[in-house]
XYZ file of C-alpha atoms in Angstrom:
537
model
C -47.862 14.030 -5.203
C -45.271 16.000 -2.995
C -46.622 18.489 -0.525
C -45.799 22.133 -1.281
C -42.914 22.259 1.107
C -41.893 18.754 0.439
C -38.892 18.378 -1.746
C -38.999 15.886 -4.759
C -38.050 12.264 -4.227
C -35.144 12.482 -6.614
C -33.545 15.367 -4.677
C -33.925 13.817 -1.369
C -32.318 10.722 -2.762
C -29.397 12.617 -4.049
C -28.955 14.609 -0.857
C -28.855 11.326 0.979
C -26.148 9.825 -1.143
C -24.080 12.998 -0.798
C -24.729 13.409 2.807
C -21.187 13.675 4.606
C -20.592 12.620 8.076
C -19.574 15.405 10.399
C -15.900 15.304 11.326
C -16.577 16.170 14.871
C -18.973 13.102 15.105
C -15.987 10.937 13.503
C -13.708 11.833 16.203
C -16.006 11.737 19.081
C -17.059 8.152 18.138
C -13.312 7.105 17.516
C -12.305 8.329 20.951
C -14.986 5.981 22.610
C -13.819 2.564 21.212
C -12.058 0.177 23.561
C -9.070 -0.579 21.054
C -5.838 -0.609 23.026
C -3.474 2.332 22.194
C -0.102 0.383 22.263
C 1.607 1.344 18.931
C 4.337 3.764 19.224
C 6.328 5.378 16.097
C 8.675 2.338 15.587
C 5.900 -0.001 15.373
C 3.991 1.983 12.929
C 7.185 2.413 10.530
C 7.493 -1.560 10.989
C 4.030 -1.948 10.029
C 4.547 0.129 6.869
C 7.735 -1.846 5.967
C 6.147 -5.018 6.915
C 3.320 -4.486 4.560
C 5.286 -2.893 1.658
C 8.255 -5.373 1.476
C 6.977 -8.500 0.180
C 5.322 -9.522 -3.122
C 6.685 -6.641 -4.875
C 10.382 -7.646 -4.208
C 10.233 -11.364 -3.774
C 7.471 -11.975 -6.581
C 6.358 -9.436 -8.757
C 9.703 -7.874 -9.732
C 10.248 -10.746 -11.947
C 6.703 -10.987 -13.464
C 6.772 -7.150 -14.225
C 10.207 -7.445 -15.837
C 9.476 -10.750 -18.068
C 6.053 -9.775 -19.102
C 5.674 -5.963 -19.220
C 8.744 -3.861 -18.888
C 12.035 -5.660 -19.237
C 15.052 -4.150 -17.644
C 12.994 -0.813 -17.525
C 10.912 -2.410 -14.697
C 13.622 -0.219 -12.722
C 11.611 2.967 -14.130
C 8.482 1.277 -13.346
C 9.465 1.024 -9.672
C 10.640 4.762 -9.815
C 7.232 5.834 -11.411
C 5.333 3.780 -8.795
C 7.439 5.210 -5.843
C 6.788 8.732 -7.040
C 3.123 8.165 -7.339
C 2.982 6.557 -4.126
C 5.036 9.334 -2.445
C 2.370 11.912 -3.771
C -0.459 10.031 -2.172
C 1.578 9.139 1.060
C 1.708 12.960 1.754
C -2.113 13.096 1.415
C -2.524 10.021 3.588
C -0.388 11.506 6.205
C -2.469 14.852 6.265
C -5.678 12.934 6.393
C -4.786 10.401 9.125
C -3.270 12.943 11.200
C -6.430 15.061 10.953
C -8.792 12.161 11.178
C -7.026 9.301 13.266
C -9.719 6.594 12.566
C -9.130 2.996 11.492
C -11.434 3.588 8.573
C -8.701 4.900 6.493
C -9.907 6.125 3.122
C -13.329 5.174 3.753
C -13.545 7.590 6.668
C -11.851 10.331 4.819
C -14.120 10.124 1.902
C -17.255 10.001 4.219
C -16.198 13.242 5.894
C -15.481 14.828 2.294
C -17.406 13.303 -0.555
C -20.538 11.916 1.166
C -22.030 8.486 1.893
C -22.111 6.831 -1.601
C -18.415 7.679 -2.312
C -17.585 6.549 0.939
C -19.222 3.272 0.324
C -17.703 2.857 -3.209
C -14.149 3.355 -1.497
C -14.933 0.975 1.384
C -16.075 -1.732 -0.949
C -12.984 -0.936 -3.043
C -10.684 -1.198 -0.065
C -12.108 -4.698 0.620
C -10.823 -5.782 -2.838
C -7.465 -4.080 -2.210
C -6.721 -5.930 1.244
C -8.540 -9.134 0.937
C -7.221 -9.671 -2.691
C -3.629 -8.267 -1.626
C -3.404 -10.776 1.316
C -4.431 -13.680 -0.921
C -1.651 -12.609 -3.607
C 1.155 -12.673 -1.030
C -0.172 -15.942 0.365
C 0.375 -17.487 -3.211
C 3.861 -16.124 -3.260
C 4.652 -17.370 0.358
C 3.600 -20.784 -0.930
C 5.829 -20.922 -3.786
C 8.901 -19.722 -1.777
C 7.986 -22.421 1.142
C 8.081 -25.325 -1.733
C 11.432 -24.108 -3.080
C 12.816 -23.588 0.602
C 11.971 -27.179 1.336
C 13.379 -28.297 -2.015
C 16.738 -26.553 -1.436
C 17.176 -27.195 2.270
C 15.543 -30.695 2.962
C 15.179 -32.035 -0.570
C 11.806 -32.413 -0.031
C 9.654 -32.069 -3.082
C 5.949 -31.167 -2.610
C 3.509 -32.168 -5.356
C 1.995 -29.785 -7.910
C -1.549 -30.872 -6.933
C -1.555 -29.447 -3.415
C 0.803 -26.337 -4.062
C -0.616 -24.493 -7.042
C -3.860 -22.871 -8.181
C -6.013 -25.022 -10.682
C -6.039 -22.004 -13.057
C -3.386 -19.579 -14.736
C -3.670 -16.205 -16.377
C -2.240 -15.945 -19.756
C -1.268 -12.213 -20.101
C -0.783 -12.523 -23.958
C -4.371 -13.567 -24.447
C -5.768 -12.017 -21.451
C -7.580 -15.171 -20.586
C -7.579 -18.156 -17.984
C -6.325 -21.373 -18.932
C -6.249 -24.809 -16.882
C -3.109 -25.668 -14.837
C -3.058 -29.220 -15.453
C -2.425 -31.515 -12.508
C -3.043 -28.533 -9.935
C -6.017 -28.492 -7.684
C -5.433 -26.490 -4.701
C -2.896 -24.374 -2.925
C -2.768 -25.731 0.496
C 0.238 -23.758 1.788
C -1.236 -20.461 0.960
C -4.459 -21.499 2.759
C -2.631 -22.308 5.918
C -0.579 -18.968 5.985
C -3.946 -17.016 5.670
C -5.505 -19.060 8.272
C -2.435 -18.844 10.914
C -2.302 -15.106 10.270
C -5.893 -14.584 11.062
C -5.606 -16.587 14.263
C -2.837 -14.355 15.439
C -4.805 -11.206 14.678
C -7.770 -12.387 16.518
C -5.569 -12.919 19.857
C -4.551 -9.099 19.896
C -2.607 -6.292 18.336
C 0.188 -6.444 20.663
C 1.167 -10.072 19.817
C 0.810 -9.192 16.123
C 2.997 -6.179 16.598
C 5.646 -8.205 18.232
C 5.640 -10.832 15.510
C 5.950 -8.136 12.793
C 8.738 -6.290 14.229
C 10.853 -9.356 14.530
C 9.809 -10.468 10.850
C 10.810 -6.848 9.626
C 14.285 -7.146 10.987
C 14.833 -10.591 9.345
C 13.468 -9.408 5.932
C 15.626 -6.248 5.855
C 18.669 -8.183 6.451
C 17.717 -10.683 3.721
C 17.106 -8.067 1.328
C 20.401 -6.224 1.866
C 22.076 -9.734 1.453
C 20.559 -10.145 -1.985
C 21.599 -6.716 -3.159
C 25.246 -6.733 -1.797
C 25.768 -10.577 -2.383
C 24.342 -10.880 -5.886
C 25.676 -7.683 -7.378
C 28.990 -9.450 -8.317
C 27.074 -11.381 -10.984
C 25.827 -8.416 -12.733
C 26.404 -8.383 -16.458
C 25.632 -5.332 -18.165
C 24.576 -7.019 -21.478
C 21.413 -8.046 -19.680
C 20.354 -4.576 -19.415
C 20.454 -4.090 -23.245
C 17.752 -3.281 -24.604
C 16.826 -1.357 -21.635
C 13.361 -0.766 -23.042
C 12.621 -3.911 -25.125
C 10.598 -3.081 -28.268
C 6.908 -3.472 -28.340
C 5.541 -6.911 -28.675
C 1.730 -7.231 -28.551
C 0.722 -5.835 -25.362
C 4.081 -6.104 -23.535
C 7.325 -3.951 -23.585
C 7.727 -0.554 -25.029
C 6.985 2.687 -23.470
C 3.495 1.500 -22.684
C 4.932 -1.721 -21.069
C 6.863 0.531 -18.708
C 3.544 1.968 -17.435
C 1.795 -1.237 -17.469
C 4.870 -2.504 -15.484
C 4.162 0.243 -12.972
C 0.382 -0.709 -12.787
C 1.639 -4.117 -11.876
C 4.282 -3.394 -9.293
C 2.181 -0.629 -8.004
C 0.685 -3.457 -5.799
C 4.088 -3.328 -4.047
C 3.538 -0.033 -2.629
C -0.032 -0.401 -1.176
C 1.355 -1.123 2.360
C 1.900 2.359 3.583
C -1.817 2.947 3.551
C -2.295 0.143 5.764
C -0.552 1.967 8.558
C -3.453 4.459 8.754
C -5.842 1.537 9.429
C -4.043 1.136 12.896
C -4.797 4.871 13.838
C -6.896 3.849 16.701
C -4.175 1.596 18.175
C -1.606 4.257 18.008
C -0.355 5.980 20.951
C -0.015 9.434 19.434
C -1.546 9.091 15.911
C -1.444 12.638 14.919
C 2.146 12.819 15.098
C 3.265 9.134 14.579
C 1.087 8.220 11.678
C 2.789 10.496 9.040
C 6.138 9.063 10.242
C 5.146 5.651 9.782
C 3.662 6.443 6.348
C 6.370 8.502 4.808
C 9.336 6.919 6.269
C 8.377 3.242 5.471
C 7.552 4.135 2.031
C 10.984 6.044 1.470
C 12.891 2.923 2.977
C 11.007 0.533 0.749
C 11.211 2.453 -2.680
C 15.013 2.677 -2.330
C 15.186 -1.031 -1.532
C 12.781 -1.868 -4.402
C 14.972 0.059 -7.152
C 18.101 -1.513 -5.868
C 16.742 -4.917 -5.955
C 15.163 -4.667 -9.511
C 18.450 -3.404 -10.758
C 20.345 -6.183 -9.609
C 17.893 -8.763 -10.608
C 17.679 -7.697 -14.146
C 21.361 -7.492 -14.178
C 22.140 -10.957 -13.223
C 19.746 -12.660 -15.570
C 18.010 -11.772 -18.794
C 14.460 -10.625 -18.123
C 13.236 -13.133 -20.419
C 14.388 -16.055 -18.335
C 12.126 -14.736 -15.377
C 8.741 -15.546 -17.359
C 6.467 -17.758 -15.177
C 8.647 -17.537 -11.976
C 6.868 -16.929 -8.819
C 10.417 -16.876 -7.044
C 12.421 -14.859 -9.510
C 15.211 -13.820 -6.953
C 16.009 -17.472 -6.196
C 15.651 -18.470 -9.718
C 17.984 -15.985 -11.119
C 20.766 -17.021 -8.500
C 20.380 -20.592 -9.999
C 22.322 -19.349 -13.129
C 25.418 -18.640 -10.989
C 27.702 -21.010 -8.977
C 28.107 -21.001 -5.213
C 24.850 -19.382 -4.569
C 23.023 -22.327 -2.768
C 23.258 -20.704 0.719
C 22.287 -17.373 -0.436
C 19.200 -18.827 -2.077
C 18.467 -20.506 1.256
C 18.736 -17.242 3.071
C 16.477 -15.293 0.582
C 13.844 -18.234 0.665
C 13.855 -17.939 4.529
C 13.707 -13.988 4.361
C 10.888 -14.293 1.542
C 8.872 -16.644 3.767
C 9.110 -14.297 6.887
C 8.863 -11.246 4.760
C 5.607 -12.170 2.836
C 4.414 -13.617 6.270
C 4.242 -9.973 7.576
C 2.587 -8.664 4.556
C -0.073 -11.033 5.042
C -0.414 -10.264 8.394
C -0.756 -6.499 7.859
C -3.085 -6.848 4.921
C -5.464 -9.067 7.180
C -5.043 -6.591 9.945
C -6.148 -3.622 7.825
C -9.238 -5.216 6.183
C -11.359 -5.935 9.187
C -10.808 -2.453 10.675
C -12.368 -1.162 7.485
C -15.229 -3.628 7.978
C -15.287 -2.745 11.634
C -15.690 1.034 10.847
C -18.193 0.635 8.067
C -20.388 -1.597 10.469
C -20.279 0.960 13.177
C -21.644 3.632 10.446
C -24.583 0.915 9.859
C -23.219 -0.023 6.270
C -22.564 -3.585 7.252
C -24.331 -5.799 9.861
C -23.377 -4.512 13.356
C -21.697 -7.710 14.658
C -18.886 -6.512 12.238
C -18.282 -3.471 14.395
C -18.045 -5.266 17.995
C -14.715 -5.828 19.665
C -13.967 -9.213 21.312
C -14.455 -8.784 24.994
C -11.109 -10.145 26.009
C -8.695 -9.380 23.196
C -10.289 -6.007 21.971
C -9.929 -6.916 18.376
C -12.510 -6.756 15.814
C -12.582 -10.699 15.698
C -15.779 -11.159 13.565
C -14.397 -9.313 10.563
C -11.140 -10.694 11.095
C -12.421 -14.295 11.011
C -14.530 -13.758 7.926
C -11.685 -11.886 6.040
C -9.186 -14.556 6.795
C -11.464 -17.332 5.613
C -12.397 -15.363 2.282
C -8.576 -14.714 1.823
C -7.594 -18.573 2.413
C -10.303 -19.523 -0.291
C -8.849 -17.021 -3.004
C -5.299 -17.883 -2.218
C -6.281 -21.493 -2.585
C -7.602 -21.285 -6.119
C -6.342 -18.215 -7.922
C -2.948 -17.371 -9.484
C -0.749 -14.627 -8.298
C -0.585 -12.383 -11.382
C -4.448 -12.007 -11.633
C -4.616 -11.311 -7.797
C -2.022 -8.704 -8.009
C -3.600 -6.826 -10.832
C -6.983 -6.673 -9.121
C -5.427 -5.333 -6.072
C -3.461 -2.608 -7.742
C -6.502 -0.942 -9.531
C -8.388 -1.065 -6.265
C -5.463 0.870 -4.504
C -5.216 3.336 -7.490
C -8.969 4.379 -7.002
C -8.346 4.824 -3.286
C -5.309 6.972 -3.842
C -7.479 9.186 -6.349
C -10.131 9.801 -3.729
C -7.529 10.306 -0.838
C -5.880 13.156 -2.960
C -9.152 14.731 -3.621
C -9.975 14.556 -0.016
C -6.989 16.734 1.125
C -8.126 19.334 -1.345
C -11.656 19.358 -0.150
C -10.649 19.236 3.674
C -8.555 22.340 3.280
C -11.666 24.353 2.338
C -14.346 22.773 4.429
C -12.247 22.350 7.637
C -9.426 24.813 7.428
C -8.894 25.255 11.132
C -8.873 21.652 12.339
C -5.744 20.646 13.903
C -3.455 18.652 11.429
C -0.348 16.714 12.782
C 0.978 17.123 9.166
C 0.215 19.423 6.196
C 0.915 18.337 2.622
C 3.688 20.789 1.661
C 2.939 23.380 -1.112
C -0.600 23.858 -0.346
C -3.752 21.924 -1.564
C -2.996 21.528 -5.121
C 0.771 21.371 -5.836
C 0.842 17.655 -4.686
C -2.612 16.236 -4.396
C -3.516 17.222 -8.056
C -0.754 15.512 -9.611
C -1.154 12.635 -7.477
C -4.704 12.062 -8.314
C -4.062 12.608 -12.155
C -0.931 10.205 -12.291
C -2.821 7.438 -10.331
C -5.947 7.828 -12.742
C -3.616 7.573 -15.790
C -2.049 4.427 -14.470
C -5.541 2.936 -13.774
C -6.691 3.693 -17.186
C -3.446 2.065 -18.683
C -4.595 -1.296 -16.860
C -5.600 -4.087 -19.292
C -9.366 -4.356 -20.049
C -10.279 -7.476 -18.086
C -8.538 -6.003 -14.918
C -10.833 -2.802 -15.219
C -13.831 -4.850 -16.242
C -13.469 -7.021 -12.937
C -13.111 -3.819 -10.816
C -16.360 -2.431 -12.331
C -17.972 -5.799 -11.746
C -16.927 -5.766 -8.067
C -18.012 -2.108 -7.648
C -21.311 -3.044 -9.392
C -21.762 -5.694 -6.817
C -21.114 -3.357 -3.954
C -23.609 -0.810 -5.268
C -26.264 -3.565 -5.124
C -25.420 -4.353 -1.577
C -25.385 -0.814 -0.537
C -28.958 -0.441 -2.070
C -30.036 -3.538 -0.350
C -28.459 -3.085 3.165
C -26.028 -0.067 3.580
C -28.408 2.542 2.463
C -31.449 1.274 4.471
C -29.320 0.970 7.758
C -26.932 3.743 7.441
C -26.597 5.741 11.055
C -26.287 9.065 9.091
C -29.426 8.512 6.861
C -31.481 6.561 9.290
C -30.900 7.578 12.827
C -34.564 6.516 13.663
C -33.523 2.890 13.228
C -30.506 3.192 15.890
C -32.048 2.743 19.308
C -30.107 3.215 22.484
C -29.760 -0.698 22.548
C -28.281 -0.608 19.091
C -25.727 1.779 19.949
C -24.890 0.013 23.228
C -24.342 -3.159 21.517
C -20.766 -1.730 20.440
C -19.880 -1.469 24.136
C -17.805 1.861 23.668
C -16.290 3.666 26.644
C -18.559 6.495 27.695
C -17.325 9.623 29.578
C -17.127 9.102 33.144
C -17.425 5.308 32.814
C -15.057 2.555 32.475
C -17.737 -0.102 31.509
C -19.397 1.562 28.602
C -22.754 0.554 29.875
C -24.328 3.756 30.588
C -25.191 7.069 28.938
C -25.079 5.413 25.392
C -28.038 7.319 24.411
C -26.105 10.551 24.543
C -24.324 9.741 21.437
C -27.493 9.222 19.354
C -29.178 12.630 19.449
C -26.055 14.364 18.077
C -26.050 12.000 15.354
C -29.598 12.608 14.530
C -29.057 16.370 14.546
C -25.754 16.329 12.489
C -27.461 13.965 9.908
C -30.640 16.185 9.321
C -28.326 19.223 8.903
C -26.245 17.707 6.389
C -28.913 16.307 4.279
C -31.047 19.584 4.308
C -28.260 21.914 3.550
């Protein structure tokens, strides 16, 4: 029986679930980590382009045209670009206001409480891990094609394809006869993981080099293949409905599928604690990289659907190269595209595997994951444990699952994140109106965030049933993990569980000390006070 002054158990539980992490505490903790701030504006733009241009152009363009929208995949890319642009504005404001590597997880923690923060954090794990695995599968396909065209070396299907396929017409899996494991996809996942463990400086240098190569290759395809465009291939522009494909709904389903191509810009926000001037440079990195890539996506889709019938692209994991085989004297262009795709997809894997560990890192430092995930490598100053774990899981997924099912799962995860980030801007405008922002969403708190959230919700609802089911199953598993571990170890909800030694484990820099070995107790008391204030309000 509750004491007279004690609140009922259900009310205390609800208050715990909606307890928000004070913004001042988030910023204070972020300033104390030992991550190296070496990324400038051009580095952040390159991270955005490096993450965005990849599977969307080199793989999913053909898949969405053949199975969903036909030539109207051009419209799908335009819609996807508009939706992403609305959310990019919201990401820009929040990232400049809360320049922490947790991205949407941190923004949600400050605006909607711990439970919603956990849900979006768990969702981001799906987005980045499965996203990296998707691109790794596409990378494998282009490597096989490259060796065949250039060196006349033919790899066996047994070691270069997933053992299962996804049939979009019946919405079911089927066995891929003769295929056992995708070894090239596993290789690139592990190689990028090792690079990220070694340091952000090395990873940034590799990414900038790769971005230059793939921009040149994309422009070569646009201007080199446009002479083969046949206007008959655009008719009908919106093919009549066939089952769950084509028609107006097919255009939106195509949007949901190619939406995966735009998720890279939000990865820029996960590099916030390694940026030199995050408040000014993050919005530039997010918005400019998205604008450049959207224009290139639309141009590539228009040329691809013009040089070959969309029906010919079904089942092709390397559609740009395949489309050029229908035309003479394109061997060297195919080779250049294959080389550019290999480089380009490598950078996407790199950035996805860079973003995921930083989400793990931030969640672990809030007590929602084991603390080992929240510690930096002594020498390289990278979150090496979550990086290694993410890389290994990505390698397993890429080795056994097909590209289309992976891409669909990533898209719905991204849409959910976009919805919450747009809502977060509205909440922050009212709860923290005077906090300094390096960027403000134009038109006030409703003009862009509201349609951004609503459109993302519509596209999410139009996803096919099995994809939605898999998302809810994943979130259900996440809630179990939260109940078993996160809820019991949260720094906000359980400050008494965090001793001075627990906080000191993270080896943060302390004011007046370069070693981060003294004064760690100073951070604990404000945590407890802020937590109690939030829960009791």
